[in-house]
């Protein structure tokens, strides 16, 4: 299923207007299911849609409503980053405001390249688990982005075995069809 990440420069530009309706109709015209991941990682300070949970939820719900009306085969994915976790519920658009819950997660030797925040022993499953526990009973879960670092900017030490181990942990835990 195609996956489109829509990341506006600001939430103020998101409106129920001709642009949004034409975008939705274009997706509908494709004739197949599509995932739309709107303004992900809102729980992280690095995104322009961080800092106003009320406005974020309003705009996410608007996107969900227009896509539901104009493109019924499109599913919206509300996608957080882990870490941080402490503020994600303040951005959740509600069970009726999204179709899927997604998570972006990254295995890194140091969180935010901070030597006081080592992450060598954290598994990708430990990053996925809190999101799964919060939402899996009511929403399907998607891993929207995953990567394993092999060389942090902090110390520039090459660690291919770290990346290989983390990728193996994640892929080894996923169900096989």
Short mmCIF file of C-alpha atoms in Angstrom, two decimals:
data_model
loop_
_atom_site.label_atom_id
_atom_site.label_comp_id
_atom_site.label_asym_id
_atom_site.label_seq_id
_atom_site.Cartn_x
_atom_site.Cartn_y
_atom_site.Cartn_z
CA UNK A 1 0.00 0.00 0.00
CA UNK A 2 1.45 3.41 -0.91
CA UNK A 3 2.38 5.62 2.03
CA UNK A 4 2.41 9.40 1.74
CA UNK A 5 3.98 11.56 4.43
CA UNK A 6 2.40 15.01 4.43
CA UNK A 7 4.39 17.51 6.45
CA UNK A 8 3.17 21.12 6.17
CA UNK A 9 5.41 24.06 7.04
CA UNK A 10 2.85 25.13 9.65
CA UNK A 11 -0.49 23.95 10.94
CA UNK A 12 -2.08 27.31 10.09
CA UNK A 13 -1.86 26.49 6.38
CA UNK A 14 -4.00 23.35 6.82
CA UNK A 15 -7.61 24.15 5.90
CA UNK A 16 -10.66 22.47 4.46
CA UNK A 17 -10.11 24.16 1.12
CA UNK A 18 -9.84 23.36 -2.58
CA UNK A 19 -6.23 22.22 -2.17
CA UNK A 20 -7.07 19.62 0.46
CA UNK A 21 -10.24 18.43 -1.27
CA UNK A 22 -8.44 18.10 -4.63
CA UNK A 23 -5.59 16.22 -2.94
CA UNK A 24 -8.11 13.82 -1.39
CA UNK A 25 -9.98 13.37 -4.67
CA UNK A 26 -6.70 12.67 -6.44
CA UNK A 27 -5.91 9.94 -3.92
CA UNK A 28 -9.39 8.52 -4.37
CA UNK A 29 -8.95 8.48 -8.16
CA UNK A 30 -5.99 6.13 -7.78
CA UNK A 31 -8.43 3.34 -7.03
CA UNK A 32 -6.34 1.60 -4.39
CA UNK A 33 -5.73 1.95 -0.66
CA UNK A 34 -3.26 4.63 0.47
CA UNK A 35 -1.86 5.52 3.90
CA UNK A 36 -1.48 9.23 4.71
CA UNK A 37 0.83 10.05 7.59
CA UNK A 38 0.10 13.66 8.47
CA UNK A 39 2.56 15.81 10.47
CA UNK A 40 4.32 12.99 12.27
CA UNK A 41 6.63 13.24 15.27
CA UNK A 42 4.51 16.09 16.68
CA UNK A 43 5.61 15.01 20.14
CA UNK A 44 9.19 16.04 19.34
CA UNK A 45 10.46 19.60 19.75
CA UNK A 46 12.17 19.41 16.32
CA UNK A 47 8.94 19.61 14.28
CA UNK A 48 7.09 22.80 13.35
CA UNK A 49 3.76 21.31 14.49
CA UNK A 50 5.02 20.71 18.05
CA UNK A 51 3.96 22.93 20.94
CA UNK A 52 0.22 23.38 20.41
CA UNK A 53 -1.52 20.03 20.99
CA UNK A 54 -5.01 21.52 20.73
CA UNK A 55 -4.34 22.99 17.28
CA UNK A 56 -2.55 19.85 16.16
CA UNK A 57 -5.51 17.63 17.11
CA UNK A 58 -7.93 20.02 15.40
CA UNK A 59 -5.93 19.92 12.14
CA UNK A 60 -5.35 16.17 12.25
CA UNK A 61 -9.06 15.58 12.76
CA UNK A 62 -9.82 17.94 9.87
CA UNK A 63 -7.51 15.98 7.55
CA UNK A 64 -9.05 12.70 8.71
CA UNK A 65 -12.59 14.01 8.16
CA UNK A 66 -11.89 15.33 4.63
CA UNK A 67 -10.06 12.17 3.59
CA UNK A 68 -12.83 9.99 4.98
CA UNK A 69 -15.42 11.98 2.99
CA UNK A 70 -13.50 12.38 -0.29
CA UNK A 71 -11.28 9.28 -0.36
CA UNK A 72 -12.76 6.38 1.61
CA UNK A 73 -9.88 4.02 0.69
CA UNK A 74 -7.35 6.30 2.38
CA UNK A 75 -6.28 5.54 5.94
CA UNK A 76 -4.74 8.18 8.19
CA UNK A 77 -1.77 7.27 10.37
CA UNK A 78 -1.16 9.31 13.50
CA UNK A 79 2.56 8.75 14.04
CA UNK A 80 4.67 9.65 17.09
CA UNK A 81 8.38 9.36 17.66
CA UNK A 82 9.80 7.40 20.58
CA UNK A 83 11.44 9.01 22.47
CA UNK A 84 9.86 11.20 23.86
CA UNK A 85 6.78 9.52 25.28
CA UNK A 86 5.61 11.81 28.08
CA UNK A 87 3.53 14.14 25.88
CA UNK A 88 2.06 11.90 23.20
CA UNK A 89 -1.45 11.61 24.61
CA UNK A 90 -1.85 15.38 24.53
CA UNK A 91 -1.52 15.14 20.71
CA UNK A 92 -3.73 12.09 20.17
CA UNK A 93 -6.67 13.04 17.89
CA UNK A 94 -8.88 10.37 19.45
CA UNK A 95 -9.96 6.94 18.32
CA UNK A 96 -12.46 8.50 15.92
CA UNK A 97 -9.83 10.95 14.59
CA UNK A 98 -7.37 8.51 12.99
CA UNK A 99 -7.34 5.04 11.46
CA UNK A 100 -3.92 3.73 12.50
CA UNK A 101 -1.30 4.59 15.12
CA UNK A 102 2.28 4.69 13.92
CA UNK A 103 5.67 5.04 15.52
CA UNK A 104 9.03 6.21 14.27
CA UNK A 105 11.87 4.69 16.23
CA UNK A 106 15.62 4.63 15.92
CA UNK A 107 18.25 2.50 17.58
CA UNK A 108 21.14 4.78 18.47
CA UNK A 109 24.11 4.40 20.81
CA UNK A 110 23.26 7.72 22.52
CA UNK A 111 19.89 9.48 22.61
CA UNK A 112 20.22 12.96 21.07
CA UNK A 113 24.01 12.37 20.86
CA UNK A 114 24.18 13.01 24.58
CA UNK A 115 26.89 10.97 26.37
CA UNK A 116 24.76 11.09 29.53
CA UNK A 117 21.93 9.28 27.70
CA UNK A 118 23.45 5.96 26.50
CA UNK A 119 21.09 3.67 24.62
CA UNK A 120 23.32 0.68 23.86
CA UNK A 121 21.14 -1.78 25.77
CA UNK A 122 17.76 -0.50 24.52
CA UNK A 123 16.16 -2.79 21.98
CA UNK A 124 13.89 -1.57 19.19
CA UNK A 125 11.17 -3.67 20.79
CA UNK A 126 11.51 -1.66 24.01
CA UNK A 127 10.86 1.47 21.94
CA UNK A 128 7.86 -0.08 20.18
CA UNK A 129 6.35 -1.70 23.29
CA UNK A 130 4.92 1.42 25.03
CA UNK A 131 3.09 2.52 21.88
CA UNK A 132 1.83 -1.00 21.30
CA UNK A 133 0.56 -1.28 24.87
CA UNK A 134 -1.21 2.09 24.70
CA UNK A 135 -2.98 1.60 21.38
CA UNK A 136 -2.97 -1.97 20.00
CA UNK A 137 -6.26 -2.91 21.65
CA UNK A 138 -8.06 -0.19 19.70
CA UNK A 139 -5.94 0.63 16.61
CA UNK A 140 -3.70 -1.20 14.16
CA UNK A 141 -0.04 -0.29 14.70
CA UNK A 142 2.46 0.66 11.99
CA UNK A 143 6.21 1.06 12.23
CA UNK A 144 6.49 4.08 9.94
CA UNK A 145 10.24 4.63 10.20
CA UNK A 146 13.04 2.57 11.68
CA UNK A 147 16.79 2.83 11.43
CA UNK A 148 19.78 1.60 13.39
CA UNK A 149 22.81 3.84 13.63
CA UNK A 150 26.23 2.44 12.90
CA UNK A 151 28.20 5.62 13.71
CA UNK A 152 26.99 8.32 16.11
CA UNK A 153 27.98 11.93 15.51
CA UNK A 154 28.99 12.13 19.17
CA UNK A 155 32.12 9.99 19.04
CA UNK A 156 32.36 8.99 15.35
CA UNK A 157 33.18 5.39 16.34
CA UNK A 158 32.03 2.91 13.71
CA UNK A 159 29.78 0.25 15.25
CA UNK A 160 28.37 -1.90 12.43
CA UNK A 161 27.76 -4.74 14.90
CA UNK A 162 25.45 -2.43 16.91
CA UNK A 163 23.31 -1.68 13.84
CA UNK A 164 23.26 -5.34 12.78
CA UNK A 165 22.21 -6.47 16.26
CA UNK A 166 19.39 -3.89 16.51
CA UNK A 167 18.06 -4.67 13.03
CA UNK A 168 18.14 -8.39 13.86
CA UNK A 169 16.25 -7.78 17.10
CA UNK A 170 13.46 -5.92 15.33
CA UNK A 171 13.13 -8.13 12.25
CA UNK A 172 13.49 -11.28 14.33
CA UNK A 173 10.47 -10.29 16.42
CA UNK A 174 8.13 -9.45 13.54
CA UNK A 175 5.56 -12.07 12.53
CA UNK A 176 6.20 -13.84 9.25
CA UNK A 177 3.47 -14.47 6.77
#
